[in-house]
CSV table of C-alpha atoms and ligand atoms in Angstrom, one decimal:
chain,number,residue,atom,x,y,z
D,3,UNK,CA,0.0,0.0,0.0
D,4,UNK,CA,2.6,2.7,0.9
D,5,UNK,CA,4.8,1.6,-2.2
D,6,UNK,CA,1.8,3.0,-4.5
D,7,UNK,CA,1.5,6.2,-2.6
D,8,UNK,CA,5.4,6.3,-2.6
D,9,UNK,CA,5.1,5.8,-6.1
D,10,UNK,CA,2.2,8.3,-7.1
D,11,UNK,CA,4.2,11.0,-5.3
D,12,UNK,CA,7.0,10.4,-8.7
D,13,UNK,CA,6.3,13.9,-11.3
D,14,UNK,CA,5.5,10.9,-14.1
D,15,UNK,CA,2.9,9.1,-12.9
D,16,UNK,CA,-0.5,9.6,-12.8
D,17,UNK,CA,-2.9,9.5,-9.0
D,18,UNK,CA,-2.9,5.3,-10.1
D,19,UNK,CA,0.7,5.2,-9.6
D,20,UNK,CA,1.3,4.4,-13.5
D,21,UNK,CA,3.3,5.5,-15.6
D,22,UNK,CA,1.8,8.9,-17.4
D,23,UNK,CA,4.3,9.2,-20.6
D,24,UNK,CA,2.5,12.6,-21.2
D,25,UNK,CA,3.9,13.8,-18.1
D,26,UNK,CA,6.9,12.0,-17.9
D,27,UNK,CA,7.4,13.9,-21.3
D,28,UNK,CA,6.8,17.6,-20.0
D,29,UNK,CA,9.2,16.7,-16.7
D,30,UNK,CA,11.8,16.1,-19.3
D,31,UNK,CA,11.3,19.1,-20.6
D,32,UNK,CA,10.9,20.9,-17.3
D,33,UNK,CA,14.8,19.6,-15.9
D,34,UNK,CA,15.5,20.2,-19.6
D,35,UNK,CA,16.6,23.9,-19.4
D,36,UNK,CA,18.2,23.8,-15.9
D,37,UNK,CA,20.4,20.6,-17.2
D,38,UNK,CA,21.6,22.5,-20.5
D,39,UNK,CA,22.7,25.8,-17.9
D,40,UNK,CA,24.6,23.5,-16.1
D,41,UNK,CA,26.2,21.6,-18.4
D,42,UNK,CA,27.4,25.2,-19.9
D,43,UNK,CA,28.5,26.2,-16.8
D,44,UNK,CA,30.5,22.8,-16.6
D,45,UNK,CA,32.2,23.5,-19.3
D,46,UNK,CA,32.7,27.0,-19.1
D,47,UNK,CA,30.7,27.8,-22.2
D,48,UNK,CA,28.1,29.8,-20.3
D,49,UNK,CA,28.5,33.4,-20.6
D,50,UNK,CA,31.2,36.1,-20.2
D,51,UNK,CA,29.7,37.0,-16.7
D,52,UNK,CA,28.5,33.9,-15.6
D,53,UNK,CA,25.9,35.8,-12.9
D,54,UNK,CA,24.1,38.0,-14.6
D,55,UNK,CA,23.9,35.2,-17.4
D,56,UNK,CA,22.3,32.6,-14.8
D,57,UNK,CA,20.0,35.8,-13.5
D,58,UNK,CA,18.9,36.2,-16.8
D,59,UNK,CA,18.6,32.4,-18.3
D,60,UNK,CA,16.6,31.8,-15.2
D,61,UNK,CA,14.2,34.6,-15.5
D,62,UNK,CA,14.0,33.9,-19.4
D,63,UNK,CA,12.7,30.1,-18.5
D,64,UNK,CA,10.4,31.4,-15.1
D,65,UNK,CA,8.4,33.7,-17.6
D,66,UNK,CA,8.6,31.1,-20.7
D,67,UNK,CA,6.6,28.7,-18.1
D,68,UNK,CA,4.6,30.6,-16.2
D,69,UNK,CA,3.6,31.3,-20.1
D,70,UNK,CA,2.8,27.8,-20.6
D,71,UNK,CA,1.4,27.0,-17.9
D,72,UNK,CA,-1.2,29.8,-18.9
D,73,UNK,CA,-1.7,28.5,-22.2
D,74,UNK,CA,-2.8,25.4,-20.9
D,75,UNK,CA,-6.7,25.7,-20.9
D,76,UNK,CA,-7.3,27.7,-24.8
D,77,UNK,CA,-4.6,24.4,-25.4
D,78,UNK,CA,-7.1,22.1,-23.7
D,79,UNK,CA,-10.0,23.7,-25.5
D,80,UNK,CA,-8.3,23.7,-28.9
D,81,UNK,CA,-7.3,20.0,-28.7
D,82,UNK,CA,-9.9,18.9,-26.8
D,83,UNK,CA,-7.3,16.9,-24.6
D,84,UNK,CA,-8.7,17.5,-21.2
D,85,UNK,CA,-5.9,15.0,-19.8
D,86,UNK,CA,-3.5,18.0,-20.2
D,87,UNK,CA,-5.0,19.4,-17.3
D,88,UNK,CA,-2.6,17.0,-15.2
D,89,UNK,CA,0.7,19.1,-16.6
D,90,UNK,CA,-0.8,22.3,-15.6
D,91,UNK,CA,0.7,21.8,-12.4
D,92,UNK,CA,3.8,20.2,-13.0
D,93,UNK,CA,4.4,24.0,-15.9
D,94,UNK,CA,3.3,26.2,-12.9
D,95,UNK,CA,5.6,24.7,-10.5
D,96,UNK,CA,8.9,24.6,-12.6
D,97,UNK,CA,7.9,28.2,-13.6
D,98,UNK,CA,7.9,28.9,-9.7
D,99,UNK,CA,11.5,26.6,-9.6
D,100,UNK,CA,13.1,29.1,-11.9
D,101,UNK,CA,11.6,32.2,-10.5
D,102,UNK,CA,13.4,31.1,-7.3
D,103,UNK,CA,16.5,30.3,-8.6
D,104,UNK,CA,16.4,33.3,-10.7
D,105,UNK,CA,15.8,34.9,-6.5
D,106,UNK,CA,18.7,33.5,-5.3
D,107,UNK,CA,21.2,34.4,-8.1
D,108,UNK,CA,19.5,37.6,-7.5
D,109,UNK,CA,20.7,38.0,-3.8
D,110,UNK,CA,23.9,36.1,-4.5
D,111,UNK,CA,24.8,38.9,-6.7
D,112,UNK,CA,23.9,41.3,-4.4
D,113,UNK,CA,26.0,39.5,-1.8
D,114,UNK,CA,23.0,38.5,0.6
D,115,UNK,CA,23.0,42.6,1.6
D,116,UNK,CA,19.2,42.6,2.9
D,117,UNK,CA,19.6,46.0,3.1
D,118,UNK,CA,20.7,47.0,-0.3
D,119,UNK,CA,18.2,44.6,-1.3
D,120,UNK,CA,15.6,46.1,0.2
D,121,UNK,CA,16.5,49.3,-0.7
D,122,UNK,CA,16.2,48.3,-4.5
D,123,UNK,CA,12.5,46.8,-3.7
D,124,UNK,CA,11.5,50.4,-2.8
D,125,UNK,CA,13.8,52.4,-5.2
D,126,UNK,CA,13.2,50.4,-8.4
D,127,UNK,CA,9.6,49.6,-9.8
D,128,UNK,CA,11.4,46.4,-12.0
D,129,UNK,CA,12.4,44.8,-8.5
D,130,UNK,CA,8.7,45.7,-6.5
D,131,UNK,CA,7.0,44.5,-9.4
D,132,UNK,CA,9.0,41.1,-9.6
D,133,UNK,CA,8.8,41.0,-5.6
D,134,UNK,CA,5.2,41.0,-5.8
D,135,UNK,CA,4.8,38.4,-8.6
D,136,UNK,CA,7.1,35.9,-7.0
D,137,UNK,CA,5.4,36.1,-3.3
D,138,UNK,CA,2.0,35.7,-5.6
D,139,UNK,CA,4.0,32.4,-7.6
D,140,UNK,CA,5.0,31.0,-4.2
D,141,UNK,CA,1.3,31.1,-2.9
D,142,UNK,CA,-0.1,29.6,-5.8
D,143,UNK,CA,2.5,27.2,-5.6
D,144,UNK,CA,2.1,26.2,-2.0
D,145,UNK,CA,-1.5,25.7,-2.3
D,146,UNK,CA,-1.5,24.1,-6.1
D,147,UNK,CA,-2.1,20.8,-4.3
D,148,UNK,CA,-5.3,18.8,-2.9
D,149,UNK,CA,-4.4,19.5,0.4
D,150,UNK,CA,-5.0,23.4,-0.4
D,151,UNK,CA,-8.2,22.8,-2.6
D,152,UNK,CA,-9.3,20.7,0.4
D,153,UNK,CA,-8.4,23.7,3.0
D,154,UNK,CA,-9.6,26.4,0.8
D,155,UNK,CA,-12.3,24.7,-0.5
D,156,UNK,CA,-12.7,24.9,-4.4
D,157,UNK,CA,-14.3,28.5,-4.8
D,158,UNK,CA,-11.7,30.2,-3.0
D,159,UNK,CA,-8.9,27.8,-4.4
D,160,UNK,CA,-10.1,29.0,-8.3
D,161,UNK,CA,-10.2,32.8,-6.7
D,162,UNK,CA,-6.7,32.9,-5.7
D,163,UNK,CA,-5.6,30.5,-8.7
D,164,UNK,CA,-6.9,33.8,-10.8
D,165,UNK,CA,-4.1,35.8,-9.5
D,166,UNK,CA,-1.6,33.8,-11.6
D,167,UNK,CA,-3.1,36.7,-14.4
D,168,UNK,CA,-2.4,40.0,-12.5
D,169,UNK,CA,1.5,38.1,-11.5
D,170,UNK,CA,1.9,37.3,-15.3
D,171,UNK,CA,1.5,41.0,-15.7
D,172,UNK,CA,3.9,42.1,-13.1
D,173,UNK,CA,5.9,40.0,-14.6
D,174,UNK,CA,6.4,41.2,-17.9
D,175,UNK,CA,5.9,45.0,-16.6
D,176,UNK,CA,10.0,43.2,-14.8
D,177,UNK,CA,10.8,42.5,-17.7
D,178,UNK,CA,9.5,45.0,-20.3
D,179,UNK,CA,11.4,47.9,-17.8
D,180,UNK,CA,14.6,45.6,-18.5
D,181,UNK,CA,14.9,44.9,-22.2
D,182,UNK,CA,15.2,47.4,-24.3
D,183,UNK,CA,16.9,46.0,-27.9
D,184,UNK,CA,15.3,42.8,-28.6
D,185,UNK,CA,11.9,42.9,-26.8
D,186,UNK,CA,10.4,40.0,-29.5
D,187,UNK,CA,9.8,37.3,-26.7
D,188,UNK,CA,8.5,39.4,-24.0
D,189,UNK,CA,6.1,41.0,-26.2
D,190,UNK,CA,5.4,37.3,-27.9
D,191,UNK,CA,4.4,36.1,-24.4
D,192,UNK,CA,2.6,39.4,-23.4
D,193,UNK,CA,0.2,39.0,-26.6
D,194,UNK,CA,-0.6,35.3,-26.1
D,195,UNK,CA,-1.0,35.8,-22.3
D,196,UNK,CA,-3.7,38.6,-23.4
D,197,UNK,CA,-5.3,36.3,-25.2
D,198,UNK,CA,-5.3,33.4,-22.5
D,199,UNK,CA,-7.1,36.3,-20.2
D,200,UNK,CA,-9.8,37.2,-23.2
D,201,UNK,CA,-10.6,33.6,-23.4
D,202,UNK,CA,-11.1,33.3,-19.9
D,203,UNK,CA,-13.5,36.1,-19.7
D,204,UNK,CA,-15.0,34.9,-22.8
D,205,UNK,CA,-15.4,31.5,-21.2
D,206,UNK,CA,-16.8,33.1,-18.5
D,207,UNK,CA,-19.4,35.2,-20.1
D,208,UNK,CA,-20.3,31.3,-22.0
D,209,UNK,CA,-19.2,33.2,-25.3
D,210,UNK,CA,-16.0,31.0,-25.8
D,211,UNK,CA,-17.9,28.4,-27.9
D,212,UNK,CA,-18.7,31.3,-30.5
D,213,UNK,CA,-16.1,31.1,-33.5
D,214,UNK,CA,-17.0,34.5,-34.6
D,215,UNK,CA,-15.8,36.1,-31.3
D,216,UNK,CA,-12.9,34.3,-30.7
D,217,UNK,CA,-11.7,35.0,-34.3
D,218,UNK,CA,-12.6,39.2,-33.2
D,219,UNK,CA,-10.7,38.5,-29.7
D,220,UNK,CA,-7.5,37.4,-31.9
D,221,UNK,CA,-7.7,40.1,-34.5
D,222,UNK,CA,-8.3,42.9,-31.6
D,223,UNK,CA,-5.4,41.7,-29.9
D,224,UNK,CA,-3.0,40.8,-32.8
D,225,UNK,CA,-3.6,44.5,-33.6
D,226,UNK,CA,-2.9,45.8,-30.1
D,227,UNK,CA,0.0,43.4,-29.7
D,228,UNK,CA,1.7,45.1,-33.0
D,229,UNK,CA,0.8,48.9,-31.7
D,230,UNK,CA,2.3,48.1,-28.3
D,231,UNK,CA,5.3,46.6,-29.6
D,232,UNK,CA,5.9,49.6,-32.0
D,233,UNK,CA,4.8,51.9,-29.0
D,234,UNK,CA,7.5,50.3,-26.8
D,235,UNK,CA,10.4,50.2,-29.2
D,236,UNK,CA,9.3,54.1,-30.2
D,237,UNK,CA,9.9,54.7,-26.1
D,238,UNK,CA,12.6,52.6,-25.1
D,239,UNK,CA,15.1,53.4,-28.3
D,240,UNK,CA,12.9,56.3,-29.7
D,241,UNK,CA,12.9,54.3,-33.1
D,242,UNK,CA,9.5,55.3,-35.8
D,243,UNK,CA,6.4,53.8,-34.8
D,244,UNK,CA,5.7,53.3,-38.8
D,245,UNK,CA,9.1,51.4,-38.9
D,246,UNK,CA,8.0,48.9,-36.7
D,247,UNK,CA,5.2,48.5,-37.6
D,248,UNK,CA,6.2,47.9,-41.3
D,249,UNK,CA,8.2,45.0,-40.1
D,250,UNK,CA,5.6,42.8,-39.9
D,251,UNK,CA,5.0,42.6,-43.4
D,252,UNK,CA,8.5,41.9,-43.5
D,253,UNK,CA,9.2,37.8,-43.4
D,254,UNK,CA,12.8,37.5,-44.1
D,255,UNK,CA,13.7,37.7,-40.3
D,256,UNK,CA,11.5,36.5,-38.1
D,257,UNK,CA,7.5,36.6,-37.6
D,258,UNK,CA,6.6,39.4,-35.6
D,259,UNK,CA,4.5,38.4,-32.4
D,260,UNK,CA,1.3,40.0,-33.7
D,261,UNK,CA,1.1,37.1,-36.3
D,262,UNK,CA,1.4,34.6,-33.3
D,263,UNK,CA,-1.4,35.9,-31.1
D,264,UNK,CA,-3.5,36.2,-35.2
D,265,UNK,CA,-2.6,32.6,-35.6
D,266,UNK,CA,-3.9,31.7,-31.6
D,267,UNK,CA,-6.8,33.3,-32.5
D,268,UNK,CA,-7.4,31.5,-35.6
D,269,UNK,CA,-6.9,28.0,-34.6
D,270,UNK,CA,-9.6,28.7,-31.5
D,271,UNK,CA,-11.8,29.9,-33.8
D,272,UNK,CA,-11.2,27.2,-35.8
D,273,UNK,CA,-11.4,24.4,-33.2
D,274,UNK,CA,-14.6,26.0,-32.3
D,275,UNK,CA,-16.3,26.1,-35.6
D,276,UNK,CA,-15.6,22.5,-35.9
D,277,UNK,CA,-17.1,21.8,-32.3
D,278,UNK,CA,-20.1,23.9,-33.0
D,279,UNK,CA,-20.2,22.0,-36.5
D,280,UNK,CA,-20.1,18.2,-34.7
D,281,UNK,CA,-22.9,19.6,-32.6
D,282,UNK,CA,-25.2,20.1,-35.7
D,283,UNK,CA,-24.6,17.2,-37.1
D,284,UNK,CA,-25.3,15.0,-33.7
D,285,UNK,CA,-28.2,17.0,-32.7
D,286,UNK,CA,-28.8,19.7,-30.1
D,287,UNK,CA,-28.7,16.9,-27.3
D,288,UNK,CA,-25.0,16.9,-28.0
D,289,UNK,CA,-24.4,20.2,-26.7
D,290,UNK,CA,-23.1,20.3,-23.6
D,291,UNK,CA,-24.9,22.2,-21.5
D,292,UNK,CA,-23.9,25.3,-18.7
D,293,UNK,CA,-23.0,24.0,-15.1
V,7,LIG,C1,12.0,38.8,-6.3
V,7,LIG,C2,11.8,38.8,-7.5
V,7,LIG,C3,12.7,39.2,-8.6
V,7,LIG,C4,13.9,39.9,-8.6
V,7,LIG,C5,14.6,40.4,-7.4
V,7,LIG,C6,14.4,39.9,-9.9
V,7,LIG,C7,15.6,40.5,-10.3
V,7,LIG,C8,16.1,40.6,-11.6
V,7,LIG,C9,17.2,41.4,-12.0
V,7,LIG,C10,18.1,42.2,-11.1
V,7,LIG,C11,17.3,41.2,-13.4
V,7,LIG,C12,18.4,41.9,-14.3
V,7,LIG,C13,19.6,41.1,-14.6
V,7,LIG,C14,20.6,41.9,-15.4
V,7,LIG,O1,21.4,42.6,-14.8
V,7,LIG,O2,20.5,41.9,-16.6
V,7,LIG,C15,16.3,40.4,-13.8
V,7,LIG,C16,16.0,40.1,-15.1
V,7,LIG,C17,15.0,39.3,-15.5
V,7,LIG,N1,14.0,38.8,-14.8
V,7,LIG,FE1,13.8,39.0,-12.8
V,7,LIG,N2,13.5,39.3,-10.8
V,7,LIG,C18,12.5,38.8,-10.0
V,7,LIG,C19,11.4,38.1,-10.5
V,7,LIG,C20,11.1,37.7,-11.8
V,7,LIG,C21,10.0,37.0,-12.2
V,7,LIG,C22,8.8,36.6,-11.4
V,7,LIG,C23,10.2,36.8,-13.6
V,7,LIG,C24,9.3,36.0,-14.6
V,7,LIG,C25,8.4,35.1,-14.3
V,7,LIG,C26,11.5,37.4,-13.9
V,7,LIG,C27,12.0,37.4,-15.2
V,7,LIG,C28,13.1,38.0,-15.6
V,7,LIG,C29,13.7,38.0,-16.9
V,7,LIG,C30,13.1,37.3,-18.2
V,7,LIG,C31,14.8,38.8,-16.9
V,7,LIG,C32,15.7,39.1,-18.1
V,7,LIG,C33,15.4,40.4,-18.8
V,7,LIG,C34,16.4,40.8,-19.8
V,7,LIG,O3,16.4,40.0,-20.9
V,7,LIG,O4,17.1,41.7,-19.6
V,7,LIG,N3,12.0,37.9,-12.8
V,7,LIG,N4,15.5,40.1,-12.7
C-alpha cells in the first residue's frame, strides 16, 4: 500500500501510480533547461559574466513557463485533450522553480545585503513589481495541491488561482522595464497571455464556444500586440512607430509576435467552428450544456 502512494508521489505518474508518458514527457522538458545551464557552466561555455547570465537564463525560463502553464486551458480547449489538465501543475511549478532560482542568483549577486536589497525593492519599480509576482508564484505554488483545494475549499482555491493573471502581468511589466533592444519574446508572451485572459473572460461570459468572437478577440489583440510593440520600441530606443510597424509585413527575419497571437486566435476559432459543426450534425442533445 505505501509503495503506490510512494510511487504516485513520482512527477510521471499519474494518482494510479502508473506511468503517465505525457507527463513523464513535460518533466523532461521541465529539468530540460536547468540541465543545458549547467552543463554550460561545466564547461565553461556559459557566458562572459557567468551571474548576470544565470539571473537572466533563469528569468527567461520562469516567464517562458509561467507562459505555458497559462496557455494550458485555450490548449485544452483547442485539442480537446482535457488530460493536459494533469501538466498544468507540473508548468506552474517549474515556472515557480526558476523564478526562485532566478531569487537566489538575484541575492547572491547582491552578496546576501538585505539592506541593499531592500533598498532596490522600494527604489526600483522592476524589482517591486517582480517582488510581488514571485510572493504571488509561491502562494499559488504552495496551495496548487489537494491539500490546499481541500483547505480552501474549491471556490476560494479558483479565486486565488486567478491571480496567476495580475503576477503574469507584473511580470512582464519586470521584464518589459529591462529589455530594451530585442523585446520580441516578452512581447510574444505578453500578446498570447492577453489572449489566455480574453478567453477566460470569454469562457466566463459562455461566449468562448462562439467562433466568430474568438476570431474578433485574436484580430483585436494581434492588432494591439503590433501597436504596443511599435509603441515600446518608439519609447525605449525612440525608433519610428511606422518602422516597426512595417516590419511585420517583412518575413525574411523573423515573424513578428502579432502574427502569433492572429494565428492563436485562428486555430480557437477554428477548433470552435468544428465543435459547433459536430454539434449540428449530432443534434442539439449533444451540446453540452452550462454548469
Ligand atoms: C524577487 C523577484 C525578482 C527579482 C529580485 C528579480 C531581479 C532581476 C534582475 C536584477 C534582473 C536583471 C539582470 C541583469 O542585470 O541583466 C532580472 C532580469 C530578468 N527577470 Fe527578474 N527578478 C524577479 C522576479 C522575476 C520574475 C517573477 C520573472 C518572470 C516570471 C522574472 C523574469 C526576468 C527576466 C526574463 C529577466 C531578463 C530580462 C532581460 O532580458 O534583460 N524575474 N530580474
Amino acid at each position: 500500500m505505501s509503495s503506490i502512494r510512494l510511487s504516485t508521489l513520482a512527477p510521471w505518474t499519474d494518482r494510479a501510480g502508473r506511468v503517465s508518458w505525457l507527463k513523464l514527457a513535460v518533466f523532461v522538458a521541465c529539468v530540460a533547461p536547468a540541465v543545458w545551464i549547467a552543463l554550460r557552466l561545466h564547461c565553461g561555455t556559459f557566458h562572459p559574466a557567468p551571474v548576470r547570465g544565470l539571473i537572466r537564463e533563469t528569468g527567461d525560463w520562469a516567464m517562458r513557463f509561467m507562459a505555458l502553464s497559462l496557455a494550458v486551458t485555450p490548449l485544452r480547449y483547442v485539442t480537446r485533450q482535457n488530460r493536459l489538465v494533469i501538466v498544468r501543475r507540473m508548468l506552474g511549478l517549474t515556472g515557480l522553480f526558476y523564478t526562485l532560482a532566478h531569487l537566489a542568483i538575484y541575492m547572491f549577486d547582491r552578496s546576501f545585503n538585505l539592506w541593499w536589497m531592500i533598498l532596490e525593492l522600494f527604489w526600483r519599480i522592476y524589482i517591486s513589481a517582480g517582488w510581488v509576482a514571485t510572493v504571488v508564484f509561491i502562494v499559488m505554488g504552495v496551495t496548487s495541491n489537494d491539500w490546499g483545494i481541500r483547505r480552501l475549499g474549491s471556490a476560494t482555491w479558483n479565486r486565488w488561482h486567478a491571480w496567476a493573471y495580475p503576477a503574469a502581468f507584473l511580470s512582464l511589466l519586470h521584464i518589459f522595464i529591462l529589455v530594451r533592444l530585442d523585446a520580441f519574446e516578452a512581447t510574444l508572451i505578453g500578446g498570447l497571455c492577453a489572449f489566455a485572459v480574453g478567453f477566460r473572460l470569454l469562457r466566463r461570459a459562455g461566449r468562448a464556444e462562439r467562433p466568430w468572437t474568438l476570431l474578433l478577440l485574436g484580430v483585436g489583440l494581434a492588432l494591439a500586440t503590433a501597436v504596443f510593440e511599435a509603441w515600446f520600441y518608439r519609447f525605449a530606443t525612440r525608433v519610428d512607430m511606422m518602422r516597426v510597424l512595417e516590419a511585420n509585413f517583412d518575413f525574411s527575419y523573423r515573424i513578428r509576435p502579432a502574427w502569433w497571437v492572429l494565428a492563436a486566435g485562428c486555430a480557437m476559432a477554428a477548433s470552435a467552428m468544428l465543435r459547433v459543426g459536430s454539434w449540428r450534425m449530432r443534434g442539439a442533445a449533444a451540446r453540452p450544456q452550462p454548469q
